PDB file of N, CA and C in Angstrom:
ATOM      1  N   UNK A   6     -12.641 -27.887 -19.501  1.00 48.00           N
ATOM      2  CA  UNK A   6     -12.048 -26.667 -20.013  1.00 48.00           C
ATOM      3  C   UNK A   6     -10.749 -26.398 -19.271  1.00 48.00           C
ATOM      4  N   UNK A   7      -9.639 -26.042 -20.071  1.00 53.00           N
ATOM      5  CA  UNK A   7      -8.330 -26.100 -19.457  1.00 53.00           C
ATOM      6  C   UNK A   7      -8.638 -24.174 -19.018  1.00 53.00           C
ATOM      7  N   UNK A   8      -7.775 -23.986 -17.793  1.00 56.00           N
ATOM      8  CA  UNK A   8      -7.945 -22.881 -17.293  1.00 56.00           C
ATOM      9  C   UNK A   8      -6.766 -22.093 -17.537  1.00 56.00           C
ATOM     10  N   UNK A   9      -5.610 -22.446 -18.146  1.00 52.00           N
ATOM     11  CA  UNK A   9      -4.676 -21.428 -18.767  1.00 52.00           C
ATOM     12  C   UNK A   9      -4.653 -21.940 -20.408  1.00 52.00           C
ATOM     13  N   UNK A  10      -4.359 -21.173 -21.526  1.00 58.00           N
ATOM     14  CA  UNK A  10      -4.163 -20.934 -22.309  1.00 58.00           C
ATOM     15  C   UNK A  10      -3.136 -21.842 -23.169  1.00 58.00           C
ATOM     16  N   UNK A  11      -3.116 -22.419 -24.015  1.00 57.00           N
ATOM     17  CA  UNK A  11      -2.275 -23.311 -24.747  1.00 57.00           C
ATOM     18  C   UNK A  11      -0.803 -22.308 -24.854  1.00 57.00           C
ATOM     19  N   UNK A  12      -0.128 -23.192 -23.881  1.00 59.00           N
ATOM     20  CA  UNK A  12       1.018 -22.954 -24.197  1.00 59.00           C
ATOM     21  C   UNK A  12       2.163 -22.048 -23.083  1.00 59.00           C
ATOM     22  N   UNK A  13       0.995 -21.858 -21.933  1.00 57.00           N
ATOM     23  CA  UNK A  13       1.441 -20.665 -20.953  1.00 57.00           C
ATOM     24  C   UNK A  13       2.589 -21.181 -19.928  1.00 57.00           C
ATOM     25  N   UNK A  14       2.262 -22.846 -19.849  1.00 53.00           N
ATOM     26  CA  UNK A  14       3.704 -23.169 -18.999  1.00 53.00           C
ATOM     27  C   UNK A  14       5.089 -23.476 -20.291  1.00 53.00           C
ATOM     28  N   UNK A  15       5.127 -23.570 -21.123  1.00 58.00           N
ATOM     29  CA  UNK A  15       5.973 -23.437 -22.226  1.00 58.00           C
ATOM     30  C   UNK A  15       6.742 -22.027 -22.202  1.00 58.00           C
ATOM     31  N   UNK A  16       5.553 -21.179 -22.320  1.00 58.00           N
ATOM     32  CA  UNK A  16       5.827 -19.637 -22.187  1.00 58.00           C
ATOM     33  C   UNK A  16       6.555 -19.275 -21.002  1.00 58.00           C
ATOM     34  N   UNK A  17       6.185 -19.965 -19.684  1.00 57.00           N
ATOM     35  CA  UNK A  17       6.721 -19.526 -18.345  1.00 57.00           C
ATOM     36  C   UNK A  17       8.273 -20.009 -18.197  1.00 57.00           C
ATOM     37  N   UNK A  18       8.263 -21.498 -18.982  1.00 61.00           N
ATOM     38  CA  UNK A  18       9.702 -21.908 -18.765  1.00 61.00           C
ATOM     39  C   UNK A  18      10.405 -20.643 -19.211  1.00 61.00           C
ATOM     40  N   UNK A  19      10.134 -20.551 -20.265  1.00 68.00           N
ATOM     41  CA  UNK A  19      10.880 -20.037 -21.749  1.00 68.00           C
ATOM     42  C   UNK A  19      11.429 -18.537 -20.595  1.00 68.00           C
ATOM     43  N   UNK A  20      10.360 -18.294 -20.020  1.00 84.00           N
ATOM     44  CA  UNK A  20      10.700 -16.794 -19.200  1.00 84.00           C
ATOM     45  C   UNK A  20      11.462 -17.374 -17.926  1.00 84.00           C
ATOM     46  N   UNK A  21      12.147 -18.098 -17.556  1.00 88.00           N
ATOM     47  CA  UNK A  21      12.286 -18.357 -16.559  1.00 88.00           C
ATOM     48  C   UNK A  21      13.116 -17.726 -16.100  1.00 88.00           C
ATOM     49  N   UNK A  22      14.370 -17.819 -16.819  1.00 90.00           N
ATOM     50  CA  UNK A  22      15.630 -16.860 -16.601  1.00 90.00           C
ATOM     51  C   UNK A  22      16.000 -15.346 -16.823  1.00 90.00           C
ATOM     52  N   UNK A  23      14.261 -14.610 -16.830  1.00 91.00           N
ATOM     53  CA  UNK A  23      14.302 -13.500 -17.025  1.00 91.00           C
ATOM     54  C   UNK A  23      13.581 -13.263 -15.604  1.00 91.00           C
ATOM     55  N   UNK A  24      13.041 -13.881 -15.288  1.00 93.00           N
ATOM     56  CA  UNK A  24      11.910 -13.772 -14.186  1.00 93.00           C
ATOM     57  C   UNK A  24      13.574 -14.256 -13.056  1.00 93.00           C
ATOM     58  N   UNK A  25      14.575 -15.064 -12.936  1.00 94.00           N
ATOM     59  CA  UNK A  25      15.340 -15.150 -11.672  1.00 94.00           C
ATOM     60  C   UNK A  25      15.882 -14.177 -12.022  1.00 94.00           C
ATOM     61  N   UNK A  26      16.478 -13.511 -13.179  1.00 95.00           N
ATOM     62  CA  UNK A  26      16.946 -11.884 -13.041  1.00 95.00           C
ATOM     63  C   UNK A  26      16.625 -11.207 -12.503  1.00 95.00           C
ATOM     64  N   UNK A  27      15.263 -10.689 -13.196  1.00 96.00           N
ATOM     65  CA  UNK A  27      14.632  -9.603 -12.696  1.00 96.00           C
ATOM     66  C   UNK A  27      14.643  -9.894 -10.850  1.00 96.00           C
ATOM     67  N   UNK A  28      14.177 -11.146 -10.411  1.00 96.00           N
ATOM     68  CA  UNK A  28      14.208 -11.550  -8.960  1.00 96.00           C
ATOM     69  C   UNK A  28      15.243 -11.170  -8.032  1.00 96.00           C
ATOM     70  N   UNK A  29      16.371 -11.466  -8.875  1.00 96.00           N
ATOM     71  CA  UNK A  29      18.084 -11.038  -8.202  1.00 96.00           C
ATOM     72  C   UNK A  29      17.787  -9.829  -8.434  1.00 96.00           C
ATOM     73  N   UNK A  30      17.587  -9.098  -9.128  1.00 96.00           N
ATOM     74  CA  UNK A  30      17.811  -7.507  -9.356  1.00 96.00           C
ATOM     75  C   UNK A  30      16.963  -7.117  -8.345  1.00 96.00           C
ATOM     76  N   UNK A  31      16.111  -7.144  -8.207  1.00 96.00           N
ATOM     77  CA  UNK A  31      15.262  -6.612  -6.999  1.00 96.00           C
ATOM     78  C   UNK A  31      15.499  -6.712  -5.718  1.00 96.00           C
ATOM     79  N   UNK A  32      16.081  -7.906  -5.742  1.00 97.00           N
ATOM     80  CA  UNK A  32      16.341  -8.341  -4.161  1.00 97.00           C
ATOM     81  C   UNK A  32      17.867  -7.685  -3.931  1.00 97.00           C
ATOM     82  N   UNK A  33      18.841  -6.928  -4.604  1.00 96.00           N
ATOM     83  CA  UNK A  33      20.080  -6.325  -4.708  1.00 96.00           C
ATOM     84  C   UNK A  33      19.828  -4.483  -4.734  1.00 96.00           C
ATOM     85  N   UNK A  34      18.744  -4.515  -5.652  1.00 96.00           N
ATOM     86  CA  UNK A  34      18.328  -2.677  -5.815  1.00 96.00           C
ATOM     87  C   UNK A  34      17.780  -2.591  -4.392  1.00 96.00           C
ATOM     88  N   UNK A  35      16.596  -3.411  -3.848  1.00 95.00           N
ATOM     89  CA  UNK A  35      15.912  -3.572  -2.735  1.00 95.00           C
ATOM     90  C   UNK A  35      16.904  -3.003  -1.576  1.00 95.00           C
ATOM     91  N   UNK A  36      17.670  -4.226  -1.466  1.00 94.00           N
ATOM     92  CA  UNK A  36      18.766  -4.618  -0.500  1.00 94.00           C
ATOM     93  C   UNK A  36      19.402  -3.125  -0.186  1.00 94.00           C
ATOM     94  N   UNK A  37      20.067  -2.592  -1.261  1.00 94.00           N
ATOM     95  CA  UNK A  37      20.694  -1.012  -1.087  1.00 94.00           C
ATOM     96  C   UNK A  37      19.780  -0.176  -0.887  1.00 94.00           C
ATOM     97  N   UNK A  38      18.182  -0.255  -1.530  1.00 95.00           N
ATOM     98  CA  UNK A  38      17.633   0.959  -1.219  1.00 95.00           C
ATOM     99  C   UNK A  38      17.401   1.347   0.230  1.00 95.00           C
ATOM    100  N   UNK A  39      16.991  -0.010   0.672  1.00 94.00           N
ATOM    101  CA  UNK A  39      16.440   0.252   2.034  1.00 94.00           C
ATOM    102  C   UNK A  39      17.575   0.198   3.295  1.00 94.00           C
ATOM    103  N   UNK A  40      18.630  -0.413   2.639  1.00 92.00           N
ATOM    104  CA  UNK A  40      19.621  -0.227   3.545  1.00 92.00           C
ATOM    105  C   UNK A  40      20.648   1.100   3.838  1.00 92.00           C
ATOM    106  N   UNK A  41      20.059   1.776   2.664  1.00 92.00           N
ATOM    107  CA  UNK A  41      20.725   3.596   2.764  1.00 92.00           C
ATOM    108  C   UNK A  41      19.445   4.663   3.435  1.00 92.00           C
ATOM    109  N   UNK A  42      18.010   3.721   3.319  1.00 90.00           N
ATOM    110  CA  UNK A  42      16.906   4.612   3.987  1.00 90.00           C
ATOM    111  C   UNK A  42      17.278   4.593   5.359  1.00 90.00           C
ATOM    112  N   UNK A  43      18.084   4.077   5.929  1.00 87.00           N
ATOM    113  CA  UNK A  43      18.446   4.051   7.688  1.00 87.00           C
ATOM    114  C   UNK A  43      19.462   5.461   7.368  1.00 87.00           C
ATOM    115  N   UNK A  44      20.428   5.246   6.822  1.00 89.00           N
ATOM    116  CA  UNK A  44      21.179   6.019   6.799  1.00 89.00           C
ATOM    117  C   UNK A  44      20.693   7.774   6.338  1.00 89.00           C
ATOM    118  N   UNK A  45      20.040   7.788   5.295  1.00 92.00           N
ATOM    119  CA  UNK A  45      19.029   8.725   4.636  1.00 92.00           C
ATOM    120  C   UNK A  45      18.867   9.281   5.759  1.00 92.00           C
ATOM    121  N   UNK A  46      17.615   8.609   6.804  1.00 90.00           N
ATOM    122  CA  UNK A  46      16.777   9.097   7.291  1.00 90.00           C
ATOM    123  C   UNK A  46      17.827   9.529   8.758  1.00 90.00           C
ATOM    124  N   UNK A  47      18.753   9.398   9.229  1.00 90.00           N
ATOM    125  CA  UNK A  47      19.747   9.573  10.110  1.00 90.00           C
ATOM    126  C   UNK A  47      20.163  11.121   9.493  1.00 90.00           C
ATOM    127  N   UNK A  48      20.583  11.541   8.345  1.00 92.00           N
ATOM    128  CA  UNK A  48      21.367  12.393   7.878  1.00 92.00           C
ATOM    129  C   UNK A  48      20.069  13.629   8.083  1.00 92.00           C
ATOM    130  N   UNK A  49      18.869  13.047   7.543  1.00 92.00           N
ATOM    131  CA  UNK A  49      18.104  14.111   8.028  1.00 92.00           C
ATOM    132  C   UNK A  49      17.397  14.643   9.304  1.00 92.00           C
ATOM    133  N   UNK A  50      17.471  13.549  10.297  1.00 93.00           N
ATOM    134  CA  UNK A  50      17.575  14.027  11.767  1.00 93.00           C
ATOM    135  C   UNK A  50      18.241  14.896  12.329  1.00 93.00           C
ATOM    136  N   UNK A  51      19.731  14.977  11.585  1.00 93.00           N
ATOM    137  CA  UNK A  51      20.567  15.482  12.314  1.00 93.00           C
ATOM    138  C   UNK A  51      20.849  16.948  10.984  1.00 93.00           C
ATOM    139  N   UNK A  52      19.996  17.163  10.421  1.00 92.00           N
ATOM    140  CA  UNK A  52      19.831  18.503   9.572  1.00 92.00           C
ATOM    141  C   UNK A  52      20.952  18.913   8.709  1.00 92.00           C
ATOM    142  N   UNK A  53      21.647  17.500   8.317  1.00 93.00           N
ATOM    143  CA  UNK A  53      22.403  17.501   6.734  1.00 93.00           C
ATOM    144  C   UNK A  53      20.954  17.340   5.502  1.00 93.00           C
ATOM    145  N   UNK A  54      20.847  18.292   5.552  1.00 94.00           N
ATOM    146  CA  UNK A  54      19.491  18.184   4.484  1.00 94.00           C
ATOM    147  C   UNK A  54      20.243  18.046   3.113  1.00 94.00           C
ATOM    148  N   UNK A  55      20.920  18.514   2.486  1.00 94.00           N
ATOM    149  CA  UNK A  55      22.046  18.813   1.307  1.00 94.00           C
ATOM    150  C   UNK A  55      22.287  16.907   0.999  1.00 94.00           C
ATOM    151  N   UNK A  56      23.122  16.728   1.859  1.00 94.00           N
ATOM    152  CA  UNK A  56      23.583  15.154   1.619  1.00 94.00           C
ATOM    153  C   UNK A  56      22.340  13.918   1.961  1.00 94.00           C
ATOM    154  N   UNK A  57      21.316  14.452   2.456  1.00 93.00           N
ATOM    155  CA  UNK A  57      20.125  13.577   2.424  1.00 93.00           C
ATOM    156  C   UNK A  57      19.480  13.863   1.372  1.00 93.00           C
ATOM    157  N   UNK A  58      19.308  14.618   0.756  1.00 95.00           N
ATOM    158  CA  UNK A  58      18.277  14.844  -0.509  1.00 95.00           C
ATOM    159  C   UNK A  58      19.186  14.071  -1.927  1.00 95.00           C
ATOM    160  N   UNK A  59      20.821  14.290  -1.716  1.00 95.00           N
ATOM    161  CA  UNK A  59      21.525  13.593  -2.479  1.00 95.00           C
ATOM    162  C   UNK A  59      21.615  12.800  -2.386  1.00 95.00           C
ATOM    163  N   UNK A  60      21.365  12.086  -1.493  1.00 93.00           N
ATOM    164  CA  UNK A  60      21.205  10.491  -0.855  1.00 93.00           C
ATOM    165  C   UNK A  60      19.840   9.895  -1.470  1.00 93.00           C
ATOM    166  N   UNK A  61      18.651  10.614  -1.306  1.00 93.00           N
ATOM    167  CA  UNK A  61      17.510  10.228  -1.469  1.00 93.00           C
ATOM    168  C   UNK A  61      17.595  10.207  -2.952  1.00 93.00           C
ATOM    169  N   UNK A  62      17.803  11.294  -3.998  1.00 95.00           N
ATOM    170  CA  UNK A  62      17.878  11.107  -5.400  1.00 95.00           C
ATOM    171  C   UNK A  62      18.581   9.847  -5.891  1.00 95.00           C
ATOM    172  N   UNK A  63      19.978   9.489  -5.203  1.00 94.00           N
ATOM    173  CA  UNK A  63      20.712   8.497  -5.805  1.00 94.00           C
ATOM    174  C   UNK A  63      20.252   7.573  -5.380  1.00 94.00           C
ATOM    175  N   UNK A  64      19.883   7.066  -4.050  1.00 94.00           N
ATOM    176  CA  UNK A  64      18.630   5.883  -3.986  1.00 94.00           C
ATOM    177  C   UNK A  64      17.574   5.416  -5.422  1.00 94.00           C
ATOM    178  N   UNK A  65      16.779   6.729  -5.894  1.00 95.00           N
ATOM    179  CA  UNK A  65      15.990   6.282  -6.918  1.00 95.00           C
ATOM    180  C   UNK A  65      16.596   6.559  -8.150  1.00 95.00           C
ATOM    181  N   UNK A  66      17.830   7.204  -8.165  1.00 95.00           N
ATOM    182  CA  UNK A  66      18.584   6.911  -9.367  1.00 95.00           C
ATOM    183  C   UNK A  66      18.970   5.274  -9.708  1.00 95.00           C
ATOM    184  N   UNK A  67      19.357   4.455  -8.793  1.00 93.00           N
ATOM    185  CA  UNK A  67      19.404   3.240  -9.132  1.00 93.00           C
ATOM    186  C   UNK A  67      17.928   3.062  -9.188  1.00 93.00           C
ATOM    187  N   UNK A  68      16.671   2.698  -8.473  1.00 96.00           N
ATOM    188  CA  UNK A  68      15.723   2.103  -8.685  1.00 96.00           C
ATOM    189  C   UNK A  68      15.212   1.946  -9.532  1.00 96.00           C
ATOM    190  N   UNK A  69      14.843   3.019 -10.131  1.00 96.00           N
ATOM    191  CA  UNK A  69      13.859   3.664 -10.944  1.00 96.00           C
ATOM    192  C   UNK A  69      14.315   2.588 -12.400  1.00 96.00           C
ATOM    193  N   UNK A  70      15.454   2.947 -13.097  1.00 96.00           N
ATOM    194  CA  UNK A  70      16.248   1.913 -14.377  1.00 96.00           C
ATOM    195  C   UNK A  70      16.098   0.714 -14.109  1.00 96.00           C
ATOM    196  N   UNK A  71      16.073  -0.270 -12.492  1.00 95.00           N
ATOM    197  CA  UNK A  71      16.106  -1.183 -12.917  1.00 95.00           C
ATOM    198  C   UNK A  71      14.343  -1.650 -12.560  1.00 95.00           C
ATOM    199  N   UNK A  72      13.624  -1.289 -12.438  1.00 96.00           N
ATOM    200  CA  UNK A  72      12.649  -1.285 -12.534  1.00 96.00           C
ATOM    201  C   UNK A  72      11.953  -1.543 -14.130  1.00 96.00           C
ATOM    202  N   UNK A  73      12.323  -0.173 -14.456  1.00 96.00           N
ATOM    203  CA  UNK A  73      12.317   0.087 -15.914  1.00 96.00           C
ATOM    204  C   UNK A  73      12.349  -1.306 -17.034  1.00 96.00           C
ATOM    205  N   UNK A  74      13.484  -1.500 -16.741  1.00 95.00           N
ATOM    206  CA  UNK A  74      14.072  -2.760 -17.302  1.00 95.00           C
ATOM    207  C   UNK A  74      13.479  -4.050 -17.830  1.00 95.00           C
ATOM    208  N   UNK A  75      12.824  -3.953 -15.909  1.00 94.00           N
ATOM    209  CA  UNK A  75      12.089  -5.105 -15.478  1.00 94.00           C
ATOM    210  C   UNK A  75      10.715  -4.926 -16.027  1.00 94.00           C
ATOM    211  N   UNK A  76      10.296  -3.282 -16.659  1.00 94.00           N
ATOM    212  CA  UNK A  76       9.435  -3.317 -17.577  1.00 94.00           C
ATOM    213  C   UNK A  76       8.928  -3.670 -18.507  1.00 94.00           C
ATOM    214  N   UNK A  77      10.266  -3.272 -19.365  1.00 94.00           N
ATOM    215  CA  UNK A  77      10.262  -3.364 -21.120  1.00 94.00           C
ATOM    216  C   UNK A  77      10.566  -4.628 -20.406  1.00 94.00           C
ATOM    217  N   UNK A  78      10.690  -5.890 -20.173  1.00 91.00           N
ATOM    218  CA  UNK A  78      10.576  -7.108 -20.156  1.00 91.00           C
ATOM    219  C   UNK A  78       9.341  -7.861 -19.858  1.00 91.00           C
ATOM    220  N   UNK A  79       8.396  -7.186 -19.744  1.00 91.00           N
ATOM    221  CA  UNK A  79       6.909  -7.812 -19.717  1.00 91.00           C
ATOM    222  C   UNK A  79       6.474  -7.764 -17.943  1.00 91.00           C
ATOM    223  N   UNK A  80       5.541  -8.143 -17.833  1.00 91.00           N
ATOM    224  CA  UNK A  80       4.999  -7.847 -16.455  1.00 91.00           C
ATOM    225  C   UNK A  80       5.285  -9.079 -15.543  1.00 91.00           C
ATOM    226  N   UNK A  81       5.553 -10.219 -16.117  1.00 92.00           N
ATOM    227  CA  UNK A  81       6.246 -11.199 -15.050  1.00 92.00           C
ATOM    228  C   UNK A  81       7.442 -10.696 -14.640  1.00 92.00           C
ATOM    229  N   UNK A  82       8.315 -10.439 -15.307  1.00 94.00           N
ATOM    230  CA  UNK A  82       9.604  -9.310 -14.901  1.00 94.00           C
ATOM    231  C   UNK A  82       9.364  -8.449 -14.042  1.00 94.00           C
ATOM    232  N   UNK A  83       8.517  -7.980 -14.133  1.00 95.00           N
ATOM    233  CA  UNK A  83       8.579  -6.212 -13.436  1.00 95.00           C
ATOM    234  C   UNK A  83       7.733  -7.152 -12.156  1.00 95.00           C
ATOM    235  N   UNK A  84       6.925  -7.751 -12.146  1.00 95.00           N
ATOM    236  CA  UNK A  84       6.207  -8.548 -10.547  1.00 95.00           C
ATOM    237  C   UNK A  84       7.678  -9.340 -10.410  1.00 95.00           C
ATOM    238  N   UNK A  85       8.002 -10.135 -10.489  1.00 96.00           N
ATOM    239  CA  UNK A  85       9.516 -10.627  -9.667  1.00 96.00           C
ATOM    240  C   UNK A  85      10.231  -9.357  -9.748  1.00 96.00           C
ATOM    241  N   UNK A  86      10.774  -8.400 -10.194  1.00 96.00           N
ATOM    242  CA  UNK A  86      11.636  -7.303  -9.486  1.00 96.00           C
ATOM    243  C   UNK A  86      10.830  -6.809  -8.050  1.00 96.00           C
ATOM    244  N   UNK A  87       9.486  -6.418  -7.940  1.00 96.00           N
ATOM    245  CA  UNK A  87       9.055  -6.029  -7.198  1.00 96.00           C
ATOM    246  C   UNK A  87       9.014  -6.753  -5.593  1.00 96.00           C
ATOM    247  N   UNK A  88       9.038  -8.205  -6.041  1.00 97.00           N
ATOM    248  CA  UNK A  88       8.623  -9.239  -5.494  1.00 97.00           C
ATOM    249  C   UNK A  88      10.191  -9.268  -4.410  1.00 97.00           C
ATOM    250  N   UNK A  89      11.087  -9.262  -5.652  1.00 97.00           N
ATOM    251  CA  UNK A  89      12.668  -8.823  -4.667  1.00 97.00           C
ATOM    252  C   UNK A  89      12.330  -7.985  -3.903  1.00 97.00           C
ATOM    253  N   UNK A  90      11.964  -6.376  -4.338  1.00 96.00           N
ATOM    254  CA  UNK A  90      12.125  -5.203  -3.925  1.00 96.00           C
ATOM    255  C   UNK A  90      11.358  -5.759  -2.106  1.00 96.00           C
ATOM    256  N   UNK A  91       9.977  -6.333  -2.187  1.00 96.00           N
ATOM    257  CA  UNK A  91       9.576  -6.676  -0.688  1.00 96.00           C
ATOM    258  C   UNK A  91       9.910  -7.244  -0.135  1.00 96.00           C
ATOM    259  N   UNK A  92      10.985  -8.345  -0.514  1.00 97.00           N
ATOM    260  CA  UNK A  92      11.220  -9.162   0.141  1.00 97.00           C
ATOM    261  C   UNK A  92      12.958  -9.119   0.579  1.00 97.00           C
ATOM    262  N   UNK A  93      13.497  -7.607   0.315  1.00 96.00           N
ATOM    263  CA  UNK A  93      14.725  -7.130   0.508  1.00 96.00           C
ATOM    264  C   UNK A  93      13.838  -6.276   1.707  1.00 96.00           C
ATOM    265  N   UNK A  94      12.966  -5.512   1.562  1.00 94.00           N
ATOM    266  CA  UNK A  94      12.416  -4.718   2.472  1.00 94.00           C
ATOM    267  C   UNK A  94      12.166  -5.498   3.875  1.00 94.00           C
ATOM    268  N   UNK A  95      11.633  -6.592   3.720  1.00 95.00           N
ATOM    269  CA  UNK A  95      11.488  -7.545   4.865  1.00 95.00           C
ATOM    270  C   UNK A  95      12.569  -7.798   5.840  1.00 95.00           C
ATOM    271  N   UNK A  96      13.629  -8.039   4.791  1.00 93.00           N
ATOM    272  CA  UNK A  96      14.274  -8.265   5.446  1.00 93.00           C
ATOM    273  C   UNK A  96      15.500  -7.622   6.044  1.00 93.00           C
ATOM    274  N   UNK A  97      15.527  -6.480   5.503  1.00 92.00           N
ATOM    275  CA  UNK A  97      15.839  -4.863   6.025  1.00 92.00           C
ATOM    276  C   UNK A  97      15.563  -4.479   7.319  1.00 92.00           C
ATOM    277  N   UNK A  98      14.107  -4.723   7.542  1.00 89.00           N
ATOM    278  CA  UNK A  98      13.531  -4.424   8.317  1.00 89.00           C
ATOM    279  C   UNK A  98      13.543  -4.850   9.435  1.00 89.00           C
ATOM    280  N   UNK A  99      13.227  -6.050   9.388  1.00 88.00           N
ATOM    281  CA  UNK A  99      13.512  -7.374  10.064  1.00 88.00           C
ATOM    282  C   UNK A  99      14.739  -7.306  10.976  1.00 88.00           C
ATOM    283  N   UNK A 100      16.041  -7.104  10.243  1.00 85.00           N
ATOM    284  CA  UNK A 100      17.106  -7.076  10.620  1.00 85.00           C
ATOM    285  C   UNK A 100      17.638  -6.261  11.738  1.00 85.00           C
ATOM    286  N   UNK A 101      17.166  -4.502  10.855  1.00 80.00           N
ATOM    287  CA  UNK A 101      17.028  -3.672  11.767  1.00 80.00           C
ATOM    288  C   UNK A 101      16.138  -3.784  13.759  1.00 80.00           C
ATOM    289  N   UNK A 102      15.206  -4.207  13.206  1.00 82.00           N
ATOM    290  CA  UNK A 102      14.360  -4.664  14.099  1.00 82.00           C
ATOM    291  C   UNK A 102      15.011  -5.525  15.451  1.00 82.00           C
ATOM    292  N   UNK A 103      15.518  -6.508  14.368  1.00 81.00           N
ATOM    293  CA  UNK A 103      16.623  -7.292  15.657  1.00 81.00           C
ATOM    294  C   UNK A 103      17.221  -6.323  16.647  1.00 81.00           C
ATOM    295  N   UNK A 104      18.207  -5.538  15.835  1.00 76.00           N
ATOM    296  CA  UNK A 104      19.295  -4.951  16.066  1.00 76.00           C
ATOM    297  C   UNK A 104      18.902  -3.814  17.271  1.00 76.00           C
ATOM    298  N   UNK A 105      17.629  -2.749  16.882  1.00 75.00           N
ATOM    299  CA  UNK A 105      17.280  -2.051  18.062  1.00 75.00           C
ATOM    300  C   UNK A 105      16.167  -2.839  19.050  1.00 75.00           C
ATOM    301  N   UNK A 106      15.958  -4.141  18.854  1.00 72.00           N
ATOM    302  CA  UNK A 106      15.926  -4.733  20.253  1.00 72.00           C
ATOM    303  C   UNK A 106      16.877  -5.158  20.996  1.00 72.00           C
ATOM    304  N   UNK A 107      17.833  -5.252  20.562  1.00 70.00           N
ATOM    305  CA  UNK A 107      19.146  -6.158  20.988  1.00 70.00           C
ATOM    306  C   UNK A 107      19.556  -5.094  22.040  1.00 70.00           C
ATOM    307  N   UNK A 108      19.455  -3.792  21.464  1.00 70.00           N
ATOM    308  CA  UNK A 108      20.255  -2.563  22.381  1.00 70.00           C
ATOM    309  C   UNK A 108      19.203  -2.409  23.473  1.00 70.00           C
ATOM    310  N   UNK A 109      18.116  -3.037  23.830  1.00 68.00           N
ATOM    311  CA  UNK A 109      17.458  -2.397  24.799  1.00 68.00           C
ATOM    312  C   UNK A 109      17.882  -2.988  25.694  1.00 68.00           C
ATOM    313  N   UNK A 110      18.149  -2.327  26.812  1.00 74.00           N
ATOM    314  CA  UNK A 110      19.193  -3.110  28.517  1.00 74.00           C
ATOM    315  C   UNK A 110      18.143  -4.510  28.938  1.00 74.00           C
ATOM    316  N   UNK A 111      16.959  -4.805  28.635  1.00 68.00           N
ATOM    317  CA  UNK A 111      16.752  -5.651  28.810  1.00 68.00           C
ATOM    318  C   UNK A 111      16.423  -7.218  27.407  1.00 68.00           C
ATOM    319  N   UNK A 112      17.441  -6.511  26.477  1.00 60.00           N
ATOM    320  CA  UNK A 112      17.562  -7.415  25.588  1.00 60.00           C
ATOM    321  C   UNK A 112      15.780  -7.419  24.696  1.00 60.00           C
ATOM    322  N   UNK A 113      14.856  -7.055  24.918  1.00 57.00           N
ATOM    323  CA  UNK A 113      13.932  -6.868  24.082  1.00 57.00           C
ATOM    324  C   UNK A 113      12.753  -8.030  25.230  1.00 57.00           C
ATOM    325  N   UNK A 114      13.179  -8.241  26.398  1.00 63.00           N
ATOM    326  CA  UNK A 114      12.564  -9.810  27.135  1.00 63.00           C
ATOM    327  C   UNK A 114      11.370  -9.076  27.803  1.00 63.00           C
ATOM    328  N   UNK A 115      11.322  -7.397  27.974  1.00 58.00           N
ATOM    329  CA  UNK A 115      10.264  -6.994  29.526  1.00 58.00           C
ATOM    330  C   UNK A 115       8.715  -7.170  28.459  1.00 58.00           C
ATOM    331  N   UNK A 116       8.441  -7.136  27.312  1.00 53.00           N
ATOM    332  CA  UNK A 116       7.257  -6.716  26.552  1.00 53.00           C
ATOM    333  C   UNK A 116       6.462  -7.922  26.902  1.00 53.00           C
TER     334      UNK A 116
END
C-alpha cells in the first residue's frame, strides 16, 4: 500500500514555487518583525508609549497580509511562511544574543 496519495509528489513539484515564496516572505516579514521588537520593546522602556504602540500596530500591519496570502494559497504556503517567520526569529535572536554577550567585560567567557 503506497502511503501518499496518487499524485502528491506531482502536486508538491507543481507547488514548489509557491512554497519558496511563501518561504522568502516569511523569512523577510520575520526578519523586520523581530528586528523592530528590539526596538519596540526599547521605546517602551523608556515610556514613548505613543510611538511603541505605533510601532507595534505597523509590525502586524505588515504580518498579518502576508500571512494571509500565504493562506488563500493553501496550507503548504501558510507552513513555509511560518516556517520563515521561525527561522527569521532564530536568527534574530541568536544574533542579538551574540551581540549582548559580546558587551559583557568579560566577553561572555566567566559562565
Amino acid at each position: 500500500m503506497n502511503a501518499f496519495p496518487t499524485g502528491t509528489l506531482s502536486a508538491l513539484a507543481s507547488d514548489l514555487p509557491a512554497l519558496v515564496l511563501a518561504l522568502a516572505a516569511g523569512l523577510i516579514a520575520g526578519g523586520g518583525f523581530f528586528l523592530l521588537l528590539r526596538r519596540n520593546t526599547g521605546l517602551f522602556a523608556t515610556g514613548r508609549i505613543g510611538l511603541a504602540v505605533t510601532m507595534q500596530i505597523a509590525r502586524f500591519t505588515v504580518l498579518v497580509p502576508v500571512l494571509v496570502l500565504a493562506a488563500r494559497e493553501g496550507a503548504g504556503p501558510l507552513l513555509a511562511a511560518a516556517l520563515g517567520l521561525v527561522i527569521a526569529r532564530r536568527m534574530v535572536v541568536g544574533r542579538a544574543r551574540r551581540q549582548s554577550v559580546a558587551m559583557l567585560p568579560d566577553g561572555g567567557r566567566s559562565s
